[in-house]
mmCIF file of C-alpha atoms and ligand atoms in Angstrom:
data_model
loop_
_atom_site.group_PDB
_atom_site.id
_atom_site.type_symbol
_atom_site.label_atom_id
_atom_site.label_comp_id
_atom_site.label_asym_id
_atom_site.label_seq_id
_atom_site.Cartn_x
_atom_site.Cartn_y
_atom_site.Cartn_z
ATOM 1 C CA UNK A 838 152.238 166.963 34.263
ATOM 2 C CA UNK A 839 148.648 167.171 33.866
ATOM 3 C CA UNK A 840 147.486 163.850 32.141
ATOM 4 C CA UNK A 841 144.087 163.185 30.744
ATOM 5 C CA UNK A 842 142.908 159.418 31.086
ATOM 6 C CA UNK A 843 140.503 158.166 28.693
ATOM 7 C CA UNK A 844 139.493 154.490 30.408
ATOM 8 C CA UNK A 845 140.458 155.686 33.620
ATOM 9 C CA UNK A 846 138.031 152.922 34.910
ATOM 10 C CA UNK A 847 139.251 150.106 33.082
ATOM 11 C CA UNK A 848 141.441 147.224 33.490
ATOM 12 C CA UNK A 849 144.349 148.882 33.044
ATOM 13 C CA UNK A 850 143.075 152.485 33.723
ATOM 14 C CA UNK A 851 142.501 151.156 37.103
ATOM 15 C CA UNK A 852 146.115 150.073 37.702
ATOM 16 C CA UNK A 853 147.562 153.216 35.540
ATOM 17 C CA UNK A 854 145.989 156.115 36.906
ATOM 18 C CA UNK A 855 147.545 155.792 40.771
ATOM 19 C CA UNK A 856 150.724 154.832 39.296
ATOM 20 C CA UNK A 857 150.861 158.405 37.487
ATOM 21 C CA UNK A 858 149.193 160.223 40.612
ATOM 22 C CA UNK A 859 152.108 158.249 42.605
ATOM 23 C CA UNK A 860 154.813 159.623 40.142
ATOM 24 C CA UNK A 861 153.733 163.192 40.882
ATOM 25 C CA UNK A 862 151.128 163.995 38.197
ATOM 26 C CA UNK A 863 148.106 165.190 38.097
ATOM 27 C CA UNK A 864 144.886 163.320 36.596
ATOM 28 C CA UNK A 865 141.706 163.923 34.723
ATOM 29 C CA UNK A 866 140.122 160.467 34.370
ATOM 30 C CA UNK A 867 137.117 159.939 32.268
ATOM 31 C CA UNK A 868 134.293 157.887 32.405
ATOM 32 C CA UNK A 869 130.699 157.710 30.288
ATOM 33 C CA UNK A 870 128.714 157.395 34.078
ATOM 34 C CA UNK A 871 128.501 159.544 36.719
ATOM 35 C CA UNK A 872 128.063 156.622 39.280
ATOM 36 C CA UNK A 873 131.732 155.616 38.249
ATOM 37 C CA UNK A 874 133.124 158.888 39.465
ATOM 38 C CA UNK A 875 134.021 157.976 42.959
ATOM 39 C CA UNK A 876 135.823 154.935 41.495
ATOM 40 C CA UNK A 877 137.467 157.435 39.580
ATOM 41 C CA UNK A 878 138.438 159.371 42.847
ATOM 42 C CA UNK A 879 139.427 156.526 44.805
ATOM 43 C CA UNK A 880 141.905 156.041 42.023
ATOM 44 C CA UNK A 881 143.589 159.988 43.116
ATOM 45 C CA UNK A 882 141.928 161.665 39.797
ATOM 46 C CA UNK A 883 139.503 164.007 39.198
ATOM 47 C CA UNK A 884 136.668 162.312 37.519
ATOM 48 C CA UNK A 885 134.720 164.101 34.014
ATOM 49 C CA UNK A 886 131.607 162.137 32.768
ATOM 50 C CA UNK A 887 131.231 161.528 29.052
ATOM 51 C CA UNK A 888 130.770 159.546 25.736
ATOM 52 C CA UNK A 889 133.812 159.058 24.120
ATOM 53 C CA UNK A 890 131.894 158.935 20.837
ATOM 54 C CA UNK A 891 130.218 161.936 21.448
ATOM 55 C CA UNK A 892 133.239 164.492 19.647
ATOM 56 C CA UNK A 893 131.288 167.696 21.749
ATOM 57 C CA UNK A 894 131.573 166.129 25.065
ATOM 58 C CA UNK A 895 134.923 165.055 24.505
ATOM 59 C CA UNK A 896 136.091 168.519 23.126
ATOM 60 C CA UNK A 897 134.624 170.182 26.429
ATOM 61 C CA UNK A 898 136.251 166.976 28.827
ATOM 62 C CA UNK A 899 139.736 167.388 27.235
ATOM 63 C CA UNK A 900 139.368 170.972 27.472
ATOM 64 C CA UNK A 901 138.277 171.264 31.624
ATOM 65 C CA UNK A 902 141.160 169.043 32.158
ATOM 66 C CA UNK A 903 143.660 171.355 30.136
ATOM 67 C CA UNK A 904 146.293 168.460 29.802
ATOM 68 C CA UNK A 905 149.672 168.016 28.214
ATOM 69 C CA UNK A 906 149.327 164.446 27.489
ATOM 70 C CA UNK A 907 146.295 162.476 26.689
ATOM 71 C CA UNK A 908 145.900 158.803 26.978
ATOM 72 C CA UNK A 909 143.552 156.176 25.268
ATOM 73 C CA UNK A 910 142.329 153.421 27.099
ATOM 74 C CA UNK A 911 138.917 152.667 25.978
ATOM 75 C CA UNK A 912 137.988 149.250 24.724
ATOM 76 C CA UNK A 913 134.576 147.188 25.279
ATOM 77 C CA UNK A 914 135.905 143.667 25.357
ATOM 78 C CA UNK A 915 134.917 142.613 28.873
ATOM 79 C CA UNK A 916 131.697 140.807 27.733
ATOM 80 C CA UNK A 917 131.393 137.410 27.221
ATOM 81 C CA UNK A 918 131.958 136.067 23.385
ATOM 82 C CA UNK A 919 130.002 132.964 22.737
ATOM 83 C CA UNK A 920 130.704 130.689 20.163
ATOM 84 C CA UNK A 921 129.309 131.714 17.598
ATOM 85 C CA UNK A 922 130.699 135.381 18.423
ATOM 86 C CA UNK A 923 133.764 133.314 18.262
ATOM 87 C CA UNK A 924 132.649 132.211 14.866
ATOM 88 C CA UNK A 925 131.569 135.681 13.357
ATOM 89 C CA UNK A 926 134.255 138.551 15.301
ATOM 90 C CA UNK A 927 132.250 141.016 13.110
ATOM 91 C CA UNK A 928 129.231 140.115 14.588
ATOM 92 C CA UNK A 929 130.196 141.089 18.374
ATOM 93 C CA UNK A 930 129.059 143.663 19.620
ATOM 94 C CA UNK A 931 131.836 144.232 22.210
ATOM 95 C CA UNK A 932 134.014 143.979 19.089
ATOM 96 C CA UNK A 933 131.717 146.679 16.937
ATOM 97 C CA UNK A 934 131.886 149.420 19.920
ATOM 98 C CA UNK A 935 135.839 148.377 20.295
ATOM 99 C CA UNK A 936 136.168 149.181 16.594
ATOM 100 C CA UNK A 937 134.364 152.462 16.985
ATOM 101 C CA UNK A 938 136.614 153.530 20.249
ATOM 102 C CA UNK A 939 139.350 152.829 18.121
ATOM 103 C CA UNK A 940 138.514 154.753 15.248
ATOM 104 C CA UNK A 941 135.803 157.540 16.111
ATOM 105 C CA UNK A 942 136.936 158.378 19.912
ATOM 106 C CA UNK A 943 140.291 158.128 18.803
ATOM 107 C CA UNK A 944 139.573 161.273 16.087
ATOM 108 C CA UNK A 945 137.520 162.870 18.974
ATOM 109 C CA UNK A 946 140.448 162.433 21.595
ATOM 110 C CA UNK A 947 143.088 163.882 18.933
ATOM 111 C CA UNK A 948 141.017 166.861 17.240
ATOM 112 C CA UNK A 949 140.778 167.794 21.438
ATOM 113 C CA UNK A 950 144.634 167.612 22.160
ATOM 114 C CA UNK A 951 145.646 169.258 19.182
ATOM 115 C CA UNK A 952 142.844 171.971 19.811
ATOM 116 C CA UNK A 953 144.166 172.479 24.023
ATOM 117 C CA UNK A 954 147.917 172.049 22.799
ATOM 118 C CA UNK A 955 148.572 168.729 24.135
ATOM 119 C CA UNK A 956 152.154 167.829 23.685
ATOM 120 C CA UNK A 957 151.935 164.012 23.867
ATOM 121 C CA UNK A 958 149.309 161.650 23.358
ATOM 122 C CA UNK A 959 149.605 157.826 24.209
ATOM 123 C CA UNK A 960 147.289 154.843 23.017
ATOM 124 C CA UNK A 961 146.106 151.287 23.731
ATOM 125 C CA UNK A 962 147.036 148.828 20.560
ATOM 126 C CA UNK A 963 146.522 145.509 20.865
ATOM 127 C CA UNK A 964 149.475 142.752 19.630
ATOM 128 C CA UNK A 965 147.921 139.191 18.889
ATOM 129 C CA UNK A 966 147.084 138.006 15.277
ATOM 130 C CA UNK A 967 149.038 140.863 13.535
ATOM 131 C CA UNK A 968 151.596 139.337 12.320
ATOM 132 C CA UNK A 969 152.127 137.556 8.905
ATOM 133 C CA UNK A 970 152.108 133.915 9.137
ATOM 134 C CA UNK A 971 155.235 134.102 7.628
ATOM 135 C CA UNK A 972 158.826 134.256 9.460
ATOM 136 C CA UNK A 973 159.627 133.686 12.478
ATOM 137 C CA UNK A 974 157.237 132.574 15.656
ATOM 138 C CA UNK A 975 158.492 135.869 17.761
ATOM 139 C CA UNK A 976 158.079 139.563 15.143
ATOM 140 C CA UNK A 977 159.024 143.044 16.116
ATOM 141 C CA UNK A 978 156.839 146.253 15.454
ATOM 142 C CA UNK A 979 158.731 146.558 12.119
ATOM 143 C CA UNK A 980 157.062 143.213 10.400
ATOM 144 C CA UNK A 981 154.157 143.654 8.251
ATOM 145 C CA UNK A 982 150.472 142.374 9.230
ATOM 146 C CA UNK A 983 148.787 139.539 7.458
ATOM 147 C CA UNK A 984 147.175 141.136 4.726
ATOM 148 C CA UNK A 985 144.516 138.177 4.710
ATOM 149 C CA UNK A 986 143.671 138.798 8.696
ATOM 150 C CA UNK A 987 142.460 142.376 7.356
ATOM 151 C CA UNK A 988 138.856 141.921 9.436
ATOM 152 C CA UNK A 989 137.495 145.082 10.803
ATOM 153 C CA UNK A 990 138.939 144.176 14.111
ATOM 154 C CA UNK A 991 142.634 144.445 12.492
ATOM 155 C CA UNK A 992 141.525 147.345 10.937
ATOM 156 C CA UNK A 993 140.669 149.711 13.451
ATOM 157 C CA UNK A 994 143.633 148.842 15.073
ATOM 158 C CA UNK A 995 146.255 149.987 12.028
ATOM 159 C CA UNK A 996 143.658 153.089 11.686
ATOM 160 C CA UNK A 997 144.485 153.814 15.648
ATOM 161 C CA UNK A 998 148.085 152.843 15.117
ATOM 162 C CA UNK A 999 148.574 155.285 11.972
ATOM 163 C CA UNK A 1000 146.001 157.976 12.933
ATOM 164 C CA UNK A 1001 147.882 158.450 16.276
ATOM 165 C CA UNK A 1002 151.444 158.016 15.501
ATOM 166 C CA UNK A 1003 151.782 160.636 12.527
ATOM 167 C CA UNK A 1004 150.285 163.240 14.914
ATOM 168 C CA UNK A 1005 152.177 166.882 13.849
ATOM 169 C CA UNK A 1006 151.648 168.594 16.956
ATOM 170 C CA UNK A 1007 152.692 166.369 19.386
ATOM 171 C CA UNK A 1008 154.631 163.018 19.977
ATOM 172 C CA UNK A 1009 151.947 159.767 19.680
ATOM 173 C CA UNK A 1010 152.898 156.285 20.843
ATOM 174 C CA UNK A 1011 150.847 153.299 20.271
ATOM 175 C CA UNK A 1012 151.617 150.413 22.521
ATOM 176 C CA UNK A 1013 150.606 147.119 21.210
ATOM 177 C CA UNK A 1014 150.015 145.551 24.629
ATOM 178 C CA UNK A 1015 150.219 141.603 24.728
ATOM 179 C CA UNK A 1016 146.562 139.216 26.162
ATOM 180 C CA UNK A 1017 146.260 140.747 29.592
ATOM 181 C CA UNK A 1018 145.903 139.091 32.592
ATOM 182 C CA UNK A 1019 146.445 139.624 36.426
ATOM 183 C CA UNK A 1020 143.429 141.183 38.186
ATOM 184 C CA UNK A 1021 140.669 142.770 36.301
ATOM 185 C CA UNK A 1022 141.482 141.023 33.585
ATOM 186 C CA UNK A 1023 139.554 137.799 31.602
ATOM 187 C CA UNK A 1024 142.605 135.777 32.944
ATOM 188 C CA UNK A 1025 142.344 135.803 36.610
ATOM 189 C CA UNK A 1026 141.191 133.903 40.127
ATOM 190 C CA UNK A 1027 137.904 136.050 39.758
ATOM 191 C CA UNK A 1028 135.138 133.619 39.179
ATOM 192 C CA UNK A 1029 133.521 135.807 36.520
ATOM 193 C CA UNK A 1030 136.990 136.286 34.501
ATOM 194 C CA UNK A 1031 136.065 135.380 30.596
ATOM 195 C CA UNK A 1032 138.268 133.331 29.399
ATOM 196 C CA UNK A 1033 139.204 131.479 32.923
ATOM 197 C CA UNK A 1034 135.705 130.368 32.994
ATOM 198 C CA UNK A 1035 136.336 128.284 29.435
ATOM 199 C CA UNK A 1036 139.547 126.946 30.694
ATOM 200 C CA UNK A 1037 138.144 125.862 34.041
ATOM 201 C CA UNK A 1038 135.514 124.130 32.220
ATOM 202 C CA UNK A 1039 138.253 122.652 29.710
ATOM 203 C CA UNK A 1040 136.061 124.421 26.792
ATOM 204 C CA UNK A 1041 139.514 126.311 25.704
ATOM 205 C CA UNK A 1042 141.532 122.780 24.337
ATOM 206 C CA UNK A 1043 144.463 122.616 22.486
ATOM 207 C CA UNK A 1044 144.381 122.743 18.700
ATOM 208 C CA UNK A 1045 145.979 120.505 16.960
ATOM 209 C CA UNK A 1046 149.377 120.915 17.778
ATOM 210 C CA UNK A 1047 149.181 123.882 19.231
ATOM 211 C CA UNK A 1048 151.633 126.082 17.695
ATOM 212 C CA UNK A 1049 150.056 129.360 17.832
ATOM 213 C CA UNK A 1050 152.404 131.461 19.568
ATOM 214 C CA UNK A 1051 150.783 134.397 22.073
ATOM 215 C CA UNK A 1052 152.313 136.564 24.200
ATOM 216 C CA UNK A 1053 151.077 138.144 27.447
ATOM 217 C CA UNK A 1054 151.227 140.757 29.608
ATOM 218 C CA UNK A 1055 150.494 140.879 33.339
ATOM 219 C CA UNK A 1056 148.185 143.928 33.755
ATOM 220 C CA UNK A 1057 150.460 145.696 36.383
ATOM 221 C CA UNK A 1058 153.248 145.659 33.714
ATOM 222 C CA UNK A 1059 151.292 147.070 30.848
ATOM 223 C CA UNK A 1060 150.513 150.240 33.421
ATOM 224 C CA UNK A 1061 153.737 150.300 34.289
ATOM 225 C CA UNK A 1062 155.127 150.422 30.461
ATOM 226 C CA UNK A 1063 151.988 152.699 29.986
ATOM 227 C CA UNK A 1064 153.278 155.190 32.785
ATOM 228 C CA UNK A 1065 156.676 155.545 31.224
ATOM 229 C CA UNK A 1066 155.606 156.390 28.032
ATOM 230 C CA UNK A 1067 153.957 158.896 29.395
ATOM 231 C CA UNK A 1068 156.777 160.350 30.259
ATOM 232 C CA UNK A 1069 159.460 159.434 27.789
ATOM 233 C CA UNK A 1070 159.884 157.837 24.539
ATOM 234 C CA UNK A 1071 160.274 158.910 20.436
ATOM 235 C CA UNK A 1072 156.821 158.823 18.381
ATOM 236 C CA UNK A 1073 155.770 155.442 17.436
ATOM 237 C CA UNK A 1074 154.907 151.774 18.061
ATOM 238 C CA UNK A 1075 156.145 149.647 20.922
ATOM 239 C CA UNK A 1076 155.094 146.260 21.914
ATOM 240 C CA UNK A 1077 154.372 145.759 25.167
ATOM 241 C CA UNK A 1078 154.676 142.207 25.859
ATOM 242 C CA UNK A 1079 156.327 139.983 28.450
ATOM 243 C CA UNK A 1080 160.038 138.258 27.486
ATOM 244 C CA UNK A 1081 158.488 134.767 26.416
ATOM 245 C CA UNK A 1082 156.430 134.186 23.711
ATOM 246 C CA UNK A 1083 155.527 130.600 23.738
ATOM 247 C CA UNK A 1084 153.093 128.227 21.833
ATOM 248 C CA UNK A 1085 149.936 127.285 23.203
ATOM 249 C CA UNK A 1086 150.627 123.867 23.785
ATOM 250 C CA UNK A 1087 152.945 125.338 26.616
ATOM 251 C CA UNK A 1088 150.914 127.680 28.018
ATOM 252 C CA UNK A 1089 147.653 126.697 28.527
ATOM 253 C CA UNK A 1090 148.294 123.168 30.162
ATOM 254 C CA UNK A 1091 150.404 125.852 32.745
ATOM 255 C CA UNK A 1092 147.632 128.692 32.806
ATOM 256 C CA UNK A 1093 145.152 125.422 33.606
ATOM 257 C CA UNK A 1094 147.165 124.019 36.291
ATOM 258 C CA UNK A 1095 147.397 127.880 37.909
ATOM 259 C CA UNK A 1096 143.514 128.370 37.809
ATOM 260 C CA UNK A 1097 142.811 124.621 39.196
ATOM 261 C CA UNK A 1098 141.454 123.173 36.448
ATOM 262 C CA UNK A 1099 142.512 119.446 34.362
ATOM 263 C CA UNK A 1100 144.627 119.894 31.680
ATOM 264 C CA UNK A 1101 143.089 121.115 28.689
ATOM 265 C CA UNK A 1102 141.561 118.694 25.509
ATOM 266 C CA UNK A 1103 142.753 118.240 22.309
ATOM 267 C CA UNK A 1104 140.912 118.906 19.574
ATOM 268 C CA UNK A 1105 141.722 118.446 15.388
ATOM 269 C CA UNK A 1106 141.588 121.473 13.556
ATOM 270 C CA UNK A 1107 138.983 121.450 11.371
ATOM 271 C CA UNK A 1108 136.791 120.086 14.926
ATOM 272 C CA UNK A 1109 138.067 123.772 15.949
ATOM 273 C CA UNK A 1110 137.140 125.768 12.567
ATOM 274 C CA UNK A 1111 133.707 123.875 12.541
ATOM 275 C CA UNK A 1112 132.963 124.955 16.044
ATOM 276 C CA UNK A 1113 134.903 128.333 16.637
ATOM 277 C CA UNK A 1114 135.542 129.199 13.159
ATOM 278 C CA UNK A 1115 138.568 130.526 11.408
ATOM 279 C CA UNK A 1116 140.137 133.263 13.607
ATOM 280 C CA UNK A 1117 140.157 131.540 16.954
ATOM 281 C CA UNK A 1118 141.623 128.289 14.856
ATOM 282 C CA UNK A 1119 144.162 130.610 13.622
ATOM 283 C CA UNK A 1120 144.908 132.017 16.953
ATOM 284 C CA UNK A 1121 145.607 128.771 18.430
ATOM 285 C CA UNK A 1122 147.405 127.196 15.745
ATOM 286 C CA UNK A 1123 148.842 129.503 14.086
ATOM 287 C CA UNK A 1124 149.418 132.913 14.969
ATOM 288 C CA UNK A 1125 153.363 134.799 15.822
ATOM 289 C CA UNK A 1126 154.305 136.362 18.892
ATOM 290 C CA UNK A 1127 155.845 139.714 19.885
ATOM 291 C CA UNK A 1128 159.601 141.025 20.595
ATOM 292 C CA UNK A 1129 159.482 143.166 23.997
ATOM 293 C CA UNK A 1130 163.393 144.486 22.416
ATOM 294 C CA UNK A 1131 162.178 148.275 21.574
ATOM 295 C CA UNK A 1132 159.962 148.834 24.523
ATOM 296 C CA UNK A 1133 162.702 147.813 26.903
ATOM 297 C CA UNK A 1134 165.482 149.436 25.220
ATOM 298 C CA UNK A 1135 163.664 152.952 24.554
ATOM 299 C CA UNK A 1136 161.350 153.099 27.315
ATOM 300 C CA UNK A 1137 163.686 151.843 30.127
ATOM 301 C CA UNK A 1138 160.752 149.665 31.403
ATOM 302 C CA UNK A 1139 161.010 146.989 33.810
ATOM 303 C CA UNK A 1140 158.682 143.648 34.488
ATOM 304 C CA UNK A 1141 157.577 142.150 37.693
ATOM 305 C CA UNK A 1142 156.761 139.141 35.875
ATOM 306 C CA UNK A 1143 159.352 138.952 32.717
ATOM 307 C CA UNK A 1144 157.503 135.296 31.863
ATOM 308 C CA UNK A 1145 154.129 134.494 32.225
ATOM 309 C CA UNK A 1146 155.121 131.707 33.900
ATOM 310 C CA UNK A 1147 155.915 133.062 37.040
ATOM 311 C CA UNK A 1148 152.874 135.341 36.417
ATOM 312 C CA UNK A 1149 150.352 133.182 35.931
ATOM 313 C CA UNK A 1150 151.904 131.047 39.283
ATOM 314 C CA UNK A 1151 152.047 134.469 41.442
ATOM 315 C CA UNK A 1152 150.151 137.253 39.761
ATOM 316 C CA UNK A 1153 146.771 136.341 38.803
ATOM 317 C CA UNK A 1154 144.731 138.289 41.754
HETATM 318 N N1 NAP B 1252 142.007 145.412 25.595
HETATM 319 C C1 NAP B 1252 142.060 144.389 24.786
HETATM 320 O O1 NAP B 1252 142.557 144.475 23.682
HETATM 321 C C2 NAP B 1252 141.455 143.060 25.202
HETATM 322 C C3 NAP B 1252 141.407 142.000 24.298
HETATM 323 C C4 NAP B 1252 140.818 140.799 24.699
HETATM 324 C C5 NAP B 1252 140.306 140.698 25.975
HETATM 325 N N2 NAP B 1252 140.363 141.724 26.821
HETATM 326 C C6 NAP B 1252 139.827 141.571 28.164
HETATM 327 O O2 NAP B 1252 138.735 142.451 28.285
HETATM 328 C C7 NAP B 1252 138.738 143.032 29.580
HETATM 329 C C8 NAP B 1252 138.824 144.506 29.425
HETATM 330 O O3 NAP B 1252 137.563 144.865 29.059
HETATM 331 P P1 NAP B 1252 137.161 146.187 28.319
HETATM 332 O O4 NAP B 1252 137.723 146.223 26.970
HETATM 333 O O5 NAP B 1252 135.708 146.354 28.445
HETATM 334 O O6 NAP B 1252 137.933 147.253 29.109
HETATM 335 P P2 NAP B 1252 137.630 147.764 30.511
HETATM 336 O O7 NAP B 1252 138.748 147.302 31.323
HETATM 337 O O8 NAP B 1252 136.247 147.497 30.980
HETATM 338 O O9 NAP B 1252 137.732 149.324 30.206
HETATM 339 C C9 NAP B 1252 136.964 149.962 29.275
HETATM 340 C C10 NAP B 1252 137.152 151.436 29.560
HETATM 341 O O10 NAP B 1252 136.681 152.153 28.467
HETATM 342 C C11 NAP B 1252 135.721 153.084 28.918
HETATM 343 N N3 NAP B 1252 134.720 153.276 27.895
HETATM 344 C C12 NAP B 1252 134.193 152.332 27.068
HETATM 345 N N4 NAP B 1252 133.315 152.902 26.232
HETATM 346 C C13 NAP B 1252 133.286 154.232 26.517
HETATM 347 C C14 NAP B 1252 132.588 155.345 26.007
HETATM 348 N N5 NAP B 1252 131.706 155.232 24.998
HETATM 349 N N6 NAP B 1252 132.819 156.543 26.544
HETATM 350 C C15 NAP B 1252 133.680 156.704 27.569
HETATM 351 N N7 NAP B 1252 134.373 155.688 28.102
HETATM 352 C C16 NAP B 1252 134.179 154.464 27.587
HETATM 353 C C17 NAP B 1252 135.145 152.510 30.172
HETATM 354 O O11 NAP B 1252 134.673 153.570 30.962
HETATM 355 P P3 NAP B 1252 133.309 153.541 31.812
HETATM 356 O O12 NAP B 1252 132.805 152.141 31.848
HETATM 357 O O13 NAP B 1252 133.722 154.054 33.147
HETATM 358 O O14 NAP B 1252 132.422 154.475 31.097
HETATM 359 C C18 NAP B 1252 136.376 151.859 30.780
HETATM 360 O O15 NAP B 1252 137.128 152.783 31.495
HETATM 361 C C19 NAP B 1252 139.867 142.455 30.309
HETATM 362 O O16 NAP B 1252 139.349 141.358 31.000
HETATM 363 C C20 NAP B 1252 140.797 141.962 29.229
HETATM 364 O O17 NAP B 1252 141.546 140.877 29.698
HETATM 365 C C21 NAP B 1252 140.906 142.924 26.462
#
């Protein structure tokens, strides 16, 4: 099939778009600079420069590539937060442009596959600090979101969620991938990954007890869930996660040990809300993690790493 990448460049553009070239399709990847179009090639696509937020550019891009499914990668998360990002999300402005990719270049990226007849069109959710903090630590895609965690990050995530899944001329899958890691990624051996850096440092401690439940997702996984639903599965939401959501007081002393660092500090929780603020004490204390059920029963999709345990030990770059 011809597929049109969106993020071709990114973390997981970069480990999705030779997986589809290697499964026999053929790939328009996009990018906003032209110096990123041999990156682009390396990768076995043709490369098409421009601004996802610009709807022209992106009518004309979708329309070169003339493709039957269309997939959403673009985020702008890679910076650094500091602390007091930490403190005020809103105020990020990796968080801002994210929020406009999700919202504005996702409108672009569907007026131009409904306009070219795309037939399928496949997006990049994202899982943590959805869930009520209610129920159970592990939810499926069928529990409701907190209704008080309804920042502008959450947001633009149910806008890409709904905007792309009710699609009437075509089939649209969000998949709310778990906290990357693996190469690329803020979670890897690379000494300028984000949030290694923190951890190395032991700036990332445990909050009080720790029960805030993530799940993850090695990066090679999420392309590889990523190239089957390009391919197969009904309309809707699937979380892409790995098979063990845990708590962070298991996690992080494991993901410390993995990058070389001491184990992490503890810290009291209103240390945490005084000095990160509310949603990163929430995220570490309190938030639910994600069932992998849906995307491995109606996908057919297969981990390398089914815990990050074994990831973190042997997958991160
Ligand atoms: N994805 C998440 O939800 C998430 C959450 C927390 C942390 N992280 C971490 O953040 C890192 C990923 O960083 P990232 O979000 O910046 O993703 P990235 O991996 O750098 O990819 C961003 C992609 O979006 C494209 N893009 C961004 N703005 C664009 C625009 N206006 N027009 C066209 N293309 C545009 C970029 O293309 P060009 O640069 O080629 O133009 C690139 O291909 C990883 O380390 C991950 O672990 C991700």
């Amino acid at each position: 099939m011809k597929v049109f990448v969106a993020g071709a460049t990114g973390a997981l553009g970069r480990q999705l778009v030779p997986r589809l070239v290697a499964r026999g399709h053929e790939i328009v990847g996009m990018t906003r600079s032209a110096s990123k179009q041999d990156l682009v090639r390396s990768l076995g696509a043709r490369p098409v420069v421009a601004d996802a937020l610009d709807p022209d550019a992106v009518a004309q891009a979708v329309a070169s590539a003339e493709p039957e499914v269309i997939v959403h990668q673009l985020t702008a998360l890679s910076g650094k937060m500091s602390m007091r990002d930490a403190r005020n999300p809103e105020r990020f402005s990796g968080a801002i442009m994210t929020n406009r990719l999700r919202t504005e270049a996702t409108d672009h990226l569907l007026a131009a596959g409904r306009a070219v007849g795309a037939r399928r069109f496949v997006a990049q959710s994202f899982g943590a600090l959805r869930f009520a903090r209610t129920g159970g630590p592990v939810q499926t895609e069928a529990d409701s979101s907190d209704p008080d965690l309804r920042q502008a990050g959450l947001k633009a995530i149910l806008y890409l969620e709904q905007a792309v899944t009710t699609i009437d001329w075509g089939e649209g899958l969000a998949l709310r991938y778990g906290g990357f890691y693996g190469p690329g990624t803020g979670i890897s051996l690379a000494p300028d990954a984000v949030m290694a850096g923190p951890i190395r440092k032991r700036r990332f401690p445990i909050v009080g007890g720790g029960g805030g439940v993530w799940s993850f997702i090695h990066i090679e996984d999420a392309a590889a869930a990523t190239a089957v639903a390009v391919e197969r599965g009904r309309p809707g939401i699937y979380n892409v996660v790995d098979d063990e959501p845990a708590p962070v007081r298991e996690w992080l002393p494991v993901l410390a040990g993995a990058l070389g660092a001491k184990p992490p500090r503890r810290v009291p929780r209103w240390l945490a809300r005084l000095a990160a603020g509310e949603m990163a004490t929430l995220m570490m204390t309190e938030a639910r993690g994600a069932s992998n059920e849906k995307a491995k029963r109606e996908l057919g999709w297969q981990l390398r790493y089914p815990s990050w345990r074994q990831g973190f030990a042997q997958g991160l770059g």
